[in-house]
Amino acid sequence: KYFETFFSKPRFIAFNTKAEKKLVSEICNKEFRSNDIVGIGFDFHDEIVTNSEDYLLYIGRIRKEKNCDLLFAYYLSLPNSLREKYPLILAGQSNMEIPVDKSIIHLGYVSEFKKRQLLSKCKVLINPSIYESLSMVVIEAWTYFKPVLVNKNSQVLRDHILESNGGMYFDSEKSFHDGINYLTDPRNDSITTNFGINGNRYAQKYN
């Protein structure tokens, strides 16, 4: 009742995604007359960065609520040879223990300029979270034409992938491994490049 009363008060509701609108509609058991899915505003880049460096990237708060413990477990279960070639770079403040491993590099908080550098050069952007209303970092990765690997158990992230064809999703250790192997395999470069192009085109609707 609380949510139904709360969401009946605004004259207009701005949603980030269709999944967010669907969730609120189901909780309140009603449709909203005055609402829309709105853009936020992102800087887009005209050229695809072809000289990507060999690292995987996570940007955001490093905590269990963001499924970072799952990310660490799945990443550390990859073969040593793959982890040596594709270290996992973490950019963001942490309130949990980060595994001590030479293939996991924690940069801590980074400036906006450094964040953009990391996004422009990464091989793949990973978002393991299931609690997302939009995921700005996924959209930002697509502004740099980067493929993404996201958690299938997030309705928002799953919808992003299905509607954009801008990357892959995982829901198990095996599918995480499969996604990393596929997205880092040089034989798939043309496909992963197209993932980035597709994602960029999709992201523009949020601009």
mmCIF file with all atom_site columns, C-alpha atoms in Angstrom:
data_model
loop_
_atom_site.group_PDB
_atom_site.id
_atom_site.type_symbol
_atom_site.label_atom_id
_atom_site.label_alt_id
_atom_site.label_comp_id
_atom_site.label_asym_id
_atom_site.label_entity_id
_atom_site.label_seq_id
_atom_site.pdbx_PDB_ins_code
_atom_site.Cartn_x
_atom_site.Cartn_y
_atom_site.Cartn_z
_atom_site.occupancy
_atom_site.B_iso_or_equiv
_atom_site.pdbx_formal_charge
_atom_site.auth_seq_id
_atom_site.auth_comp_id
_atom_site.auth_asym_id
_atom_site.auth_atom_id
_atom_site.pdbx_PDB_model_num
ATOM 1   C CA . LYS A 1 1   ? 0.000  0.000   0.000   1.00 0.00 ? 1   LYS A CA 1
ATOM 2   C CA . TYR A 1 2   ? 2.839  2.375   0.859   1.00 0.00 ? 2   TYR A CA 1
ATOM 3   C CA . PHE A 1 3   ? 4.385  2.231   -2.608  1.00 0.00 ? 3   PHE A CA 1
ATOM 4   C CA . GLU A 1 4   ? 1.027  2.462   -4.353  1.00 0.00 ? 4   GLU A CA 1
ATOM 5   C CA . THR A 1 5   ? 0.235  5.626   -2.368  1.00 0.00 ? 5   THR A CA 1
ATOM 6   C CA . PHE A 1 6   ? 3.726  7.035   -2.841  1.00 0.00 ? 6   PHE A CA 1
ATOM 7   C CA . PHE A 1 7   ? 3.821  6.554   -6.618  1.00 0.00 ? 7   PHE A CA 1
ATOM 8   C CA . SER A 1 8   ? 0.284  7.872   -7.081  1.00 0.00 ? 8   SER A CA 1
ATOM 9   C CA . LYS A 1 9   ? 1.344  11.346  -5.853  1.00 0.00 ? 9   LYS A CA 1
ATOM 10  C CA . PRO A 1 10  ? 3.750  12.596  -8.554  1.00 0.00 ? 10  PRO A CA 1
ATOM 11  C CA . ARG A 1 11  ? 2.239  14.357  -11.547 1.00 0.00 ? 11  ARG A CA 1
ATOM 12  C CA . PHE A 1 12  ? 4.914  12.812  -13.729 1.00 0.00 ? 12  PHE A CA 1
ATOM 13  C CA . ILE A 1 13  ? 7.330  9.887   -13.227 1.00 0.00 ? 13  ILE A CA 1
ATOM 14  C CA . ALA A 1 14  ? 10.596 9.666   -15.129 1.00 0.00 ? 14  ALA A CA 1
ATOM 15  C CA . PHE A 1 15  ? 11.925 6.108   -15.428 1.00 0.00 ? 15  PHE A CA 1
ATOM 16  C CA . ASN A 1 16  ? 15.451 5.115   -16.455 1.00 0.00 ? 16  ASN A CA 1
ATOM 17  C CA . THR A 1 17  ? 14.483 1.900   -18.254 1.00 0.00 ? 17  THR A CA 1
ATOM 18  C CA . LYS A 1 18  ? 11.522 -0.222  -19.292 1.00 0.00 ? 18  LYS A CA 1
ATOM 19  C CA . ALA A 1 19  ? 12.481 -2.781  -16.636 1.00 0.00 ? 19  ALA A CA 1
ATOM 20  C CA . GLU A 1 20  ? 12.350 -0.107  -13.929 1.00 0.00 ? 20  GLU A CA 1
ATOM 21  C CA . LYS A 1 21  ? 8.910  1.031   -15.100 1.00 0.00 ? 21  LYS A CA 1
ATOM 22  C CA . LYS A 1 22  ? 7.696  -2.566  -15.194 1.00 0.00 ? 22  LYS A CA 1
ATOM 23  C CA . LEU A 1 23  ? 8.934  -3.204  -11.663 1.00 0.00 ? 23  LEU A CA 1
ATOM 24  C CA . VAL A 1 24  ? 7.167  -0.159  -10.209 1.00 0.00 ? 24  VAL A CA 1
ATOM 25  C CA . SER A 1 25  ? 3.988  -0.964  -12.141 1.00 0.00 ? 25  SER A CA 1
ATOM 26  C CA . GLU A 1 26  ? 3.974  -4.522  -10.760 1.00 0.00 ? 26  GLU A CA 1
ATOM 27  C CA . ILE A 1 27  ? 4.642  -3.378  -7.184  1.00 0.00 ? 27  ILE A CA 1
ATOM 28  C CA . CYS A 1 28  ? 1.831  -0.863  -7.370  1.00 0.00 ? 28  CYS A CA 1
ATOM 29  C CA . ASN A 1 29  ? -0.377 -3.082  -9.507  1.00 0.00 ? 29  ASN A CA 1
ATOM 30  C CA . LYS A 1 30  ? -1.207 -0.205  -11.827 1.00 0.00 ? 30  LYS A CA 1
ATOM 31  C CA . GLU A 1 31  ? -0.154 1.673   -14.945 1.00 0.00 ? 31  GLU A CA 1
ATOM 32  C CA . PHE A 1 32  ? 0.875  5.317   -14.753 1.00 0.00 ? 32  PHE A CA 1
ATOM 33  C CA . ARG A 1 33  ? -0.668 7.863   -17.069 1.00 0.00 ? 33  ARG A CA 1
ATOM 34  C CA . SER A 1 34  ? 2.019  10.556  -16.912 1.00 0.00 ? 34  SER A CA 1
ATOM 35  C CA . ASN A 1 35  ? 5.417  8.923   -17.315 1.00 0.00 ? 35  ASN A CA 1
ATOM 36  C CA . ASP A 1 36  ? 8.219  8.373   -19.750 1.00 0.00 ? 36  ASP A CA 1
ATOM 37  C CA . ILE A 1 37  ? 11.615 6.699   -20.075 1.00 0.00 ? 37  ILE A CA 1
ATOM 38  C CA . VAL A 1 38  ? 14.060 9.573   -20.156 1.00 0.00 ? 38  VAL A CA 1
ATOM 39  C CA . GLY A 1 39  ? 17.628 10.178  -21.256 1.00 0.00 ? 39  GLY A CA 1
ATOM 40  C CA . ILE A 1 40  ? 20.449 11.285  -18.997 1.00 0.00 ? 40  ILE A CA 1
ATOM 41  C CA . GLY A 1 41  ? 23.140 12.738  -21.266 1.00 0.00 ? 41  GLY A CA 1
ATOM 42  C CA . PHE A 1 42  ? 26.449 11.147  -22.199 1.00 0.00 ? 42  PHE A CA 1
ATOM 43  C CA . ASP A 1 43  ? 29.505 12.226  -24.160 1.00 0.00 ? 43  ASP A CA 1
ATOM 44  C CA . PHE A 1 44  ? 29.771 10.157  -27.319 1.00 0.00 ? 44  PHE A CA 1
ATOM 45  C CA . HIS A 1 45  ? 32.958 9.478   -29.259 1.00 0.00 ? 45  HIS A CA 1
ATOM 46  C CA . ASP A 1 46  ? 33.188 9.451   -33.021 1.00 0.00 ? 46  ASP A CA 1
ATOM 47  C CA . GLU A 1 47  ? 35.903 6.868   -33.483 1.00 0.00 ? 47  GLU A CA 1
ATOM 48  C CA . ILE A 1 48  ? 36.333 3.277   -32.398 1.00 0.00 ? 48  ILE A CA 1
ATOM 49  C CA . VAL A 1 49  ? 39.497 2.793   -30.342 1.00 0.00 ? 49  VAL A CA 1
ATOM 50  C CA . THR A 1 50  ? 41.196 -0.058  -32.171 1.00 0.00 ? 50  THR A CA 1
ATOM 51  C CA . ASN A 1 51  ? 44.284 -0.289  -29.968 1.00 0.00 ? 51  ASN A CA 1
ATOM 52  C CA . SER A 1 52  ? 42.561 -1.714  -26.898 1.00 0.00 ? 52  SER A CA 1
ATOM 53  C CA . GLU A 1 53  ? 44.844 -2.925  -24.146 1.00 0.00 ? 53  GLU A CA 1
ATOM 54  C CA . ASP A 1 54  ? 44.636 -6.373  -22.646 1.00 0.00 ? 54  ASP A CA 1
ATOM 55  C CA . TYR A 1 55  ? 42.692 -5.864  -19.440 1.00 0.00 ? 55  TYR A CA 1
ATOM 56  C CA . LEU A 1 56  ? 39.200 -6.421  -18.103 1.00 0.00 ? 56  LEU A CA 1
ATOM 57  C CA . LEU A 1 57  ? 37.578 -3.539  -16.276 1.00 0.00 ? 57  LEU A CA 1
ATOM 58  C CA . TYR A 1 58  ? 35.211 -3.040  -13.361 1.00 0.00 ? 58  TYR A CA 1
ATOM 59  C CA . ILE A 1 59  ? 34.237 0.499   -12.386 1.00 0.00 ? 59  ILE A CA 1
ATOM 60  C CA . GLY A 1 60  ? 32.127 1.338   -9.368  1.00 0.00 ? 60  GLY A CA 1
ATOM 61  C CA . ARG A 1 61  ? 31.769 0.689   -5.681  1.00 0.00 ? 61  ARG A CA 1
ATOM 62  C CA . ILE A 1 62  ? 33.490 -2.533  -4.678  1.00 0.00 ? 62  ILE A CA 1
ATOM 63  C CA . ARG A 1 63  ? 31.155 -4.303  -2.292  1.00 0.00 ? 63  ARG A CA 1
ATOM 64  C CA . LYS A 1 64  ? 29.229 -7.524  -1.874  1.00 0.00 ? 64  LYS A CA 1
ATOM 65  C CA . GLU A 1 65  ? 25.946 -5.773  -2.656  1.00 0.00 ? 65  GLU A CA 1
ATOM 66  C CA . LYS A 1 66  ? 27.352 -5.197  -6.146  1.00 0.00 ? 66  LYS A CA 1
ATOM 67  C CA . ASN A 1 67  ? 28.223 -8.907  -6.451  1.00 0.00 ? 67  ASN A CA 1
ATOM 68  C CA . CYS A 1 68  ? 31.948 -8.173  -6.436  1.00 0.00 ? 68  CYS A CA 1
ATOM 69  C CA . ASP A 1 69  ? 32.605 -11.282 -4.363  1.00 0.00 ? 69  ASP A CA 1
ATOM 70  C CA . LEU A 1 70  ? 31.066 -13.300 -7.201  1.00 0.00 ? 70  LEU A CA 1
ATOM 71  C CA . LEU A 1 71  ? 33.165 -11.409 -9.737  1.00 0.00 ? 71  LEU A CA 1
ATOM 72  C CA . PHE A 1 72  ? 36.355 -12.222 -7.825  1.00 0.00 ? 72  PHE A CA 1
ATOM 73  C CA . ALA A 1 73  ? 35.433 -15.893 -7.438  1.00 0.00 ? 73  ALA A CA 1
ATOM 74  C CA . TYR A 1 74  ? 34.585 -16.329 -11.107 1.00 0.00 ? 74  TYR A CA 1
ATOM 75  C CA . TYR A 1 75  ? 37.597 -14.375 -12.305 1.00 0.00 ? 75  TYR A CA 1
ATOM 76  C CA . LEU A 1 76  ? 40.056 -16.257 -10.090 1.00 0.00 ? 76  LEU A CA 1
ATOM 77  C CA . SER A 1 77  ? 38.676 -19.557 -11.376 1.00 0.00 ? 77  SER A CA 1
ATOM 78  C CA . LEU A 1 78  ? 39.822 -18.668 -14.896 1.00 0.00 ? 78  LEU A CA 1
ATOM 79  C CA . PRO A 1 79  ? 43.012 -20.379 -16.115 1.00 0.00 ? 79  PRO A CA 1
ATOM 80  C CA . ASN A 1 80  ? 46.211 -18.735 -14.894 1.00 0.00 ? 80  ASN A CA 1
ATOM 81  C CA . SER A 1 81  ? 47.362 -18.123 -18.453 1.00 0.00 ? 81  SER A CA 1
ATOM 82  C CA . LEU A 1 82  ? 44.220 -16.124 -19.266 1.00 0.00 ? 82  LEU A CA 1
ATOM 83  C CA . ARG A 1 83  ? 44.408 -14.109 -16.048 1.00 0.00 ? 83  ARG A CA 1
ATOM 84  C CA . GLU A 1 84  ? 48.055 -13.296 -16.710 1.00 0.00 ? 84  GLU A CA 1
ATOM 85  C CA . LYS A 1 85  ? 47.162 -11.995 -20.146 1.00 0.00 ? 85  LYS A CA 1
ATOM 86  C CA . TYR A 1 86  ? 43.967 -10.198 -19.076 1.00 0.00 ? 86  TYR A CA 1
ATOM 87  C CA . PRO A 1 87  ? 44.276 -8.739  -15.569 1.00 0.00 ? 87  PRO A CA 1
ATOM 88  C CA . LEU A 1 88  ? 41.160 -7.420  -13.863 1.00 0.00 ? 88  LEU A CA 1
ATOM 89  C CA . ILE A 1 89  ? 41.428 -3.702  -13.127 1.00 0.00 ? 89  ILE A CA 1
ATOM 90  C CA . LEU A 1 90  ? 39.161 -2.307  -10.419 1.00 0.00 ? 90  LEU A CA 1
ATOM 91  C CA . ALA A 1 91  ? 38.421 1.414   -10.247 1.00 0.00 ? 91  ALA A CA 1
ATOM 92  C CA . GLY A 1 92  ? 36.413 2.497   -7.238  1.00 0.00 ? 92  GLY A CA 1
ATOM 93  C CA . GLN A 1 93  ? 36.375 2.624   -3.466  1.00 0.00 ? 93  GLN A CA 1
ATOM 94  C CA . SER A 1 94  ? 36.108 -0.669  -1.614  1.00 0.00 ? 94  SER A CA 1
ATOM 95  C CA . ASN A 1 95  ? 34.430 -1.693  1.618   1.00 0.00 ? 95  ASN A CA 1
ATOM 96  C CA . MET A 1 96  ? 35.239 -5.387  1.263   1.00 0.00 ? 96  MET A CA 1
ATOM 97  C CA . GLU A 1 97  ? 38.363 -7.487  1.152   1.00 0.00 ? 97  GLU A CA 1
ATOM 98  C CA . ILE A 1 98  ? 39.875 -7.735  -2.303  1.00 0.00 ? 98  ILE A CA 1
ATOM 99  C CA . PRO A 1 99  ? 41.689 -11.008 -3.039  1.00 0.00 ? 99  PRO A CA 1
ATOM 100 C CA . VAL A 1 100 ? 45.462 -10.719 -3.114  1.00 0.00 ? 100 VAL A CA 1
ATOM 101 C CA . ASP A 1 101 ? 46.422 -11.812 -6.593  1.00 0.00 ? 101 ASP A CA 1
ATOM 102 C CA . LYS A 1 102 ? 48.819 -10.282 -9.077  1.00 0.00 ? 102 LYS A CA 1
ATOM 103 C CA . SER A 1 103 ? 46.138 -10.378 -11.788 1.00 0.00 ? 103 SER A CA 1
ATOM 104 C CA . ILE A 1 104 ? 43.740 -8.186  -9.749  1.00 0.00 ? 104 ILE A CA 1
ATOM 105 C CA . ILE A 1 105 ? 44.754 -4.529  -9.732  1.00 0.00 ? 105 ILE A CA 1
ATOM 106 C CA . HIS A 1 106 ? 42.856 -2.136  -7.474  1.00 0.00 ? 106 HIS A CA 1
ATOM 107 C CA . LEU A 1 107 ? 43.334 1.511   -8.408  1.00 0.00 ? 107 LEU A CA 1
ATOM 108 C CA . GLY A 1 108 ? 40.980 2.910   -5.784  1.00 0.00 ? 108 GLY A CA 1
ATOM 109 C CA . TYR A 1 109 ? 39.050 6.066   -6.551  1.00 0.00 ? 109 TYR A CA 1
ATOM 110 C CA . VAL A 1 110 ? 39.999 7.532   -9.935  1.00 0.00 ? 110 VAL A CA 1
ATOM 111 C CA . SER A 1 111 ? 39.365 10.912  -11.530 1.00 0.00 ? 111 SER A CA 1
ATOM 112 C CA . GLU A 1 112 ? 36.844 11.365  -14.332 1.00 0.00 ? 112 GLU A CA 1
ATOM 113 C CA . PHE A 1 113 ? 39.735 11.767  -16.761 1.00 0.00 ? 113 PHE A CA 1
ATOM 114 C CA . LYS A 1 114 ? 41.335 8.497   -15.603 1.00 0.00 ? 114 LYS A CA 1
ATOM 115 C CA . LYS A 1 115 ? 37.983 6.701   -15.755 1.00 0.00 ? 115 LYS A CA 1
ATOM 116 C CA . ARG A 1 116 ? 37.556 7.746   -19.373 1.00 0.00 ? 116 ARG A CA 1
ATOM 117 C CA . GLN A 1 117 ? 41.068 6.587   -20.179 1.00 0.00 ? 117 GLN A CA 1
ATOM 118 C CA . LEU A 1 118 ? 40.354 3.195   -18.658 1.00 0.00 ? 118 LEU A CA 1
ATOM 119 C CA . LEU A 1 119 ? 37.080 2.844   -20.550 1.00 0.00 ? 119 LEU A CA 1
ATOM 120 C CA . SER A 1 120 ? 38.597 3.860   -23.862 1.00 0.00 ? 120 SER A CA 1
ATOM 121 C CA . LYS A 1 121 ? 41.369 1.255   -23.639 1.00 0.00 ? 121 LYS A CA 1
ATOM 122 C CA . CYS A 1 122 ? 39.741 -1.749  -21.943 1.00 0.00 ? 122 CYS A CA 1
ATOM 123 C CA . LYS A 1 123 ? 39.079 -5.036  -23.663 1.00 0.00 ? 123 LYS A CA 1
ATOM 124 C CA . VAL A 1 124 ? 35.769 -5.682  -21.874 1.00 0.00 ? 124 VAL A CA 1
ATOM 125 C CA . LEU A 1 125 ? 33.723 -3.843  -19.242 1.00 0.00 ? 125 LEU A CA 1
ATOM 126 C CA . ILE A 1 126 ? 32.194 -6.181  -16.629 1.00 0.00 ? 126 ILE A CA 1
ATOM 127 C CA . ASN A 1 127 ? 29.174 -5.446  -14.437 1.00 0.00 ? 127 ASN A CA 1
ATOM 128 C CA . PRO A 1 128 ? 28.287 -8.338  -12.076 1.00 0.00 ? 128 PRO A CA 1
ATOM 129 C CA . SER A 1 129 ? 25.548 -6.450  -10.196 1.00 0.00 ? 129 SER A CA 1
ATOM 130 C CA . ILE A 1 130 ? 21.924 -7.574  -10.159 1.00 0.00 ? 130 ILE A CA 1
ATOM 131 C CA . TYR A 1 131 ? 20.600 -4.329  -8.647  1.00 0.00 ? 131 TYR A CA 1
ATOM 132 C CA . GLU A 1 132 ? 20.598 -1.744  -11.424 1.00 0.00 ? 132 GLU A CA 1
ATOM 133 C CA . SER A 1 133 ? 18.096 0.838   -12.580 1.00 0.00 ? 133 SER A CA 1
ATOM 134 C CA . LEU A 1 134 ? 20.204 1.819   -15.605 1.00 0.00 ? 134 LEU A CA 1
ATOM 135 C CA . SER A 1 135 ? 23.943 1.116   -15.111 1.00 0.00 ? 135 SER A CA 1
ATOM 136 C CA . MET A 1 136 ? 25.593 4.286   -16.301 1.00 0.00 ? 136 MET A CA 1
ATOM 137 C CA . VAL A 1 137 ? 28.976 2.585   -16.573 1.00 0.00 ? 137 VAL A CA 1
ATOM 138 C CA . VAL A 1 138 ? 27.628 0.114   -19.149 1.00 0.00 ? 138 VAL A CA 1
ATOM 139 C CA . ILE A 1 139 ? 26.244 2.987   -21.215 1.00 0.00 ? 139 ILE A CA 1
ATOM 140 C CA . GLU A 1 140 ? 29.556 4.834   -20.825 1.00 0.00 ? 140 GLU A CA 1
ATOM 141 C CA . ALA A 1 141 ? 31.457 1.768   -22.054 1.00 0.00 ? 141 ALA A CA 1
ATOM 142 C CA . TRP A 1 142 ? 29.256 1.731   -25.134 1.00 0.00 ? 142 TRP A CA 1
ATOM 143 C CA . THR A 1 143 ? 30.017 5.394   -25.815 1.00 0.00 ? 143 THR A CA 1
ATOM 144 C CA . TYR A 1 144 ? 33.576 4.128   -26.353 1.00 0.00 ? 144 TYR A CA 1
ATOM 145 C CA . PHE A 1 145 ? 32.336 1.215   -28.529 1.00 0.00 ? 145 PHE A CA 1
ATOM 146 C CA . LYS A 1 146 ? 33.340 -1.358  -25.894 1.00 0.00 ? 146 LYS A CA 1
ATOM 147 C CA . PRO A 1 147 ? 31.660 -4.748  -25.476 1.00 0.00 ? 147 PRO A CA 1
ATOM 148 C CA . VAL A 1 148 ? 30.292 -5.563  -22.038 1.00 0.00 ? 148 VAL A CA 1
ATOM 149 C CA . LEU A 1 149 ? 29.747 -8.691  -19.948 1.00 0.00 ? 149 LEU A CA 1
ATOM 150 C CA . VAL A 1 150 ? 26.897 -8.362  -17.434 1.00 0.00 ? 150 VAL A CA 1
ATOM 151 C CA . ASN A 1 151 ? 24.883 -10.372 -14.958 1.00 0.00 ? 151 ASN A CA 1
ATOM 152 C CA . LYS A 1 152 ? 21.888 -12.021 -16.585 1.00 0.00 ? 152 LYS A CA 1
ATOM 153 C CA . ASN A 1 153 ? 20.004 -11.976 -13.269 1.00 0.00 ? 153 ASN A CA 1
ATOM 154 C CA . SER A 1 154 ? 19.620 -8.209  -13.539 1.00 0.00 ? 154 SER A CA 1
ATOM 155 C CA . GLN A 1 155 ? 16.486 -7.533  -15.583 1.00 0.00 ? 155 GLN A CA 1
ATOM 156 C CA . VAL A 1 156 ? 17.833 -4.130  -16.584 1.00 0.00 ? 156 VAL A CA 1
ATOM 157 C CA . LEU A 1 157 ? 21.199 -5.445  -17.753 1.00 0.00 ? 157 LEU A CA 1
ATOM 158 C CA . ARG A 1 158 ? 19.662 -8.447  -19.499 1.00 0.00 ? 158 ARG A CA 1
ATOM 159 C CA . ASP A 1 159 ? 17.289 -6.146  -21.386 1.00 0.00 ? 159 ASP A CA 1
ATOM 160 C CA . HIS A 1 160 ? 20.215 -3.918  -22.373 1.00 0.00 ? 160 HIS A CA 1
ATOM 161 C CA . ILE A 1 161 ? 22.005 -6.888  -23.944 1.00 0.00 ? 161 ILE A CA 1
ATOM 162 C CA . LEU A 1 162 ? 18.947 -8.350  -25.650 1.00 0.00 ? 162 LEU A CA 1
ATOM 163 C CA . GLU A 1 163 ? 17.875 -5.000  -27.101 1.00 0.00 ? 163 GLU A CA 1
ATOM 164 C CA . SER A 1 164 ? 21.328 -3.787  -28.108 1.00 0.00 ? 164 SER A CA 1
ATOM 165 C CA . ASN A 1 165 ? 23.329 -6.909  -28.994 1.00 0.00 ? 165 ASN A CA 1
ATOM 166 C CA . GLY A 1 166 ? 26.167 -4.954  -27.390 1.00 0.00 ? 166 GLY A CA 1
ATOM 167 C CA . GLY A 1 167 ? 27.790 -7.758  -25.446 1.00 0.00 ? 167 GLY A CA 1
ATOM 168 C CA . MET A 1 168 ? 27.063 -10.917 -23.477 1.00 0.00 ? 168 MET A CA 1
ATOM 169 C CA . TYR A 1 169 ? 25.635 -11.950 -20.134 1.00 0.00 ? 169 TYR A CA 1
ATOM 170 C CA . PHE A 1 170 ? 26.385 -14.677 -17.594 1.00 0.00 ? 170 PHE A CA 1
ATOM 171 C CA . ASP A 1 171 ? 24.465 -16.483 -14.869 1.00 0.00 ? 171 ASP A CA 1
ATOM 172 C CA . SER A 1 172 ? 27.025 -19.063 -13.755 1.00 0.00 ? 172 SER A CA 1
ATOM 173 C CA . GLU A 1 173 ? 30.747 -19.610 -13.465 1.00 0.00 ? 173 GLU A CA 1
ATOM 174 C CA . LYS A 1 174 ? 30.731 -21.502 -16.769 1.00 0.00 ? 174 LYS A CA 1
ATOM 175 C CA . SER A 1 175 ? 28.868 -18.789 -18.685 1.00 0.00 ? 175 SER A CA 1
ATOM 176 C CA . PHE A 1 176 ? 31.217 -16.185 -17.170 1.00 0.00 ? 176 PHE A CA 1
ATOM 177 C CA . HIS A 1 177 ? 34.195 -18.206 -18.439 1.00 0.00 ? 177 HIS A CA 1
ATOM 178 C CA . ASP A 1 178 ? 32.546 -18.647 -21.819 1.00 0.00 ? 178 ASP A CA 1
ATOM 179 C CA . GLY A 1 179 ? 31.895 -14.912 -22.063 1.00 0.00 ? 179 GLY A CA 1
ATOM 180 C CA . ILE A 1 180 ? 35.451 -13.929 -21.148 1.00 0.00 ? 180 ILE A CA 1
ATOM 181 C CA . ASN A 1 181 ? 36.937 -16.513 -23.503 1.00 0.00 ? 181 ASN A CA 1
ATOM 182 C CA . TYR A 1 182 ? 34.727 -15.386 -26.366 1.00 0.00 ? 182 TYR A CA 1
ATOM 183 C CA . LEU A 1 183 ? 35.212 -11.655 -25.868 1.00 0.00 ? 183 LEU A CA 1
ATOM 184 C CA . THR A 1 184 ? 38.999 -11.920 -25.562 1.00 0.00 ? 184 THR A CA 1
ATOM 185 C CA . ASP A 1 185 ? 39.588 -14.389 -28.389 1.00 0.00 ? 185 ASP A CA 1
ATOM 186 C CA . PRO A 1 186 ? 41.302 -12.535 -31.283 1.00 0.00 ? 186 PRO A CA 1
ATOM 187 C CA . ARG A 1 187 ? 39.400 -14.744 -33.729 1.00 0.00 ? 187 ARG A CA 1
ATOM 188 C CA . ASN A 1 188 ? 36.223 -12.966 -32.600 1.00 0.00 ? 188 ASN A CA 1
ATOM 189 C CA . ASP A 1 189 ? 37.552 -9.420  -32.964 1.00 0.00 ? 189 ASP A CA 1
ATOM 190 C CA . SER A 1 190 ? 35.158 -8.492  -35.754 1.00 0.00 ? 190 SER A CA 1
ATOM 191 C CA . ILE A 1 191 ? 32.184 -9.710  -33.711 1.00 0.00 ? 191 ILE A CA 1
ATOM 192 C CA . THR A 1 192 ? 33.260 -7.958  -30.512 1.00 0.00 ? 192 THR A CA 1
ATOM 193 C CA . THR A 1 193 ? 33.834 -4.785  -32.519 1.00 0.00 ? 193 THR A CA 1
ATOM 194 C CA . ASN A 1 194 ? 30.263 -5.065  -33.761 1.00 0.00 ? 194 ASN A CA 1
ATOM 195 C CA . PHE A 1 195 ? 29.086 -5.550  -30.174 1.00 0.00 ? 195 PHE A CA 1
ATOM 196 C CA . GLY A 1 196 ? 30.637 -2.169  -29.398 1.00 0.00 ? 196 GLY A CA 1
ATOM 197 C CA . ILE A 1 197 ? 29.073 -0.545  -32.451 1.00 0.00 ? 197 ILE A CA 1
ATOM 198 C CA . ASN A 1 198 ? 25.664 -1.994  -31.604 1.00 0.00 ? 198 ASN A CA 1
ATOM 199 C CA . GLY A 1 199 ? 25.984 -0.859  -28.005 1.00 0.00 ? 199 GLY A CA 1
ATOM 200 C CA . ASN A 1 200 ? 26.953 2.650   -29.073 1.00 0.00 ? 200 ASN A CA 1
ATOM 201 C CA . ARG A 1 201 ? 23.900 2.898   -31.321 1.00 0.00 ? 201 ARG A CA 1
ATOM 202 C CA . TYR A 1 202 ? 21.638 1.638   -28.518 1.00 0.00 ? 202 TYR A CA 1
ATOM 203 C CA . ALA A 1 203 ? 23.183 3.963   -25.921 1.00 0.00 ? 203 ALA A CA 1
ATOM 204 C CA . GLN A 1 204 ? 22.360 7.019   -27.979 1.00 0.00 ? 204 GLN A CA 1
ATOM 205 C CA . LYS A 1 205 ? 18.698 6.709   -27.068 1.00 0.00 ? 205 LYS A CA 1
ATOM 206 C CA . TYR A 1 206 ? 19.689 7.608   -23.491 1.00 0.00 ? 206 TYR A CA 1
ATOM 207 C CA . ASN A 1 207 ? 21.420 10.797  -24.601 1.00 0.00 ? 207 ASN A CA 1
#
